[in-house]
């Protein structure tokens, strides 16, 4: 009886690892698509947004 319980627990652990791995692959794929979309939307020619916010910090206080 103990052997059946251990076998059942082993099956649950293996199934859990398989499910987790599959879920993590889907999460990684979604994050990759979001990153590519953000990279394409931002563009490479504007300097990555540094010029937009840099003016506020470069003013002198007088």
Coordinates of C-alpha atoms in Angstrom, one line a residue:
X1 CA 0.0 0.0 0.0
X2 CA 2.9 2.4 0.8
X3 CA 4.4 1.6 -2.6
X4 CA 1.2 2.7 -4.3
X5 CA 1.1 6.0 -2.3
X6 CA 4.7 6.7 -3.1
X7 CA 4.1 6.0 -6.8
X8 CA 1.0 8.2 -6.8
X9 CA 3.0 11.0 -5.1
X10 CA 5.8 10.6 -7.7
X11 CA 3.3 10.9 -10.5
X12 CA 1.8 14.1 -8.9
X13 CA 5.3 15.6 -8.6
X14 CA 6.2 14.7 -12.2
X15 CA 2.9 16.1 -13.4
X16 CA 3.4 19.2 -11.4
X17 CA 6.8 19.8 -12.9
X18 CA 5.5 19.2 -16.4
X19 CA 2.6 21.7 -15.9
X20 CA 4.9 24.3 -14.3
X21 CA 7.4 24.0 -17.1
X22 CA 4.7 24.3 -19.8
X23 CA 3.2 27.3 -18.0
X24 CA 6.6 29.0 -17.7
X25 CA 7.3 28.5 -21.5
X26 CA 4.0 30.2 -22.2
X27 CA 4.8 33.1 -19.9
X28 CA 8.3 33.4 -21.5
X29 CA 6.7 33.5 -25.0
X30 CA 4.2 36.2 -24.0
X31 CA 7.0 38.3 -22.4
X32 CA 9.1 37.9 -25.5
X33 CA 6.3 39.2 -27.7
X34 CA 5.7 42.1 -25.4
X35 CA 9.4 43.0 -25.4
X36 CA 9.6 42.8 -29.2
X37 CA 6.5 44.9 -29.6
X38 CA 7.9 47.5 -27.2
X39 CA 11.2 47.6 -28.9
X40 CA 9.6 48.0 -32.3
X41 CA 7.2 50.7 -31.1
X42 CA 10.0 52.7 -29.3
X43 CA 12.3 52.6 -32.3
X44 CA 16.0 52.9 -32.4
X45 CA 16.3 56.4 -33.8
X46 CA 15.1 58.5 -30.9
X47 CA 17.6 57.3 -28.3
X48 CA 15.3 55.3 -26.2
X49 CA 13.4 58.1 -24.5
X50 CA 16.4 59.8 -23.0
X51 CA 15.8 63.0 -24.9
X52 CA 12.2 63.4 -23.8
X53 CA 12.9 63.5 -20.1
X54 CA 16.4 64.9 -20.2
X55 CA 15.3 68.5 -20.6
X56 CA 13.6 68.6 -17.2
X57 CA 16.7 67.5 -15.4
X58 CA 19.1 69.7 -17.4
X59 CA 17.6 73.1 -16.4
X60 CA 19.6 75.2 -14.0
X61 CA 18.1 76.5 -10.9
X62 CA 18.3 80.2 -10.7

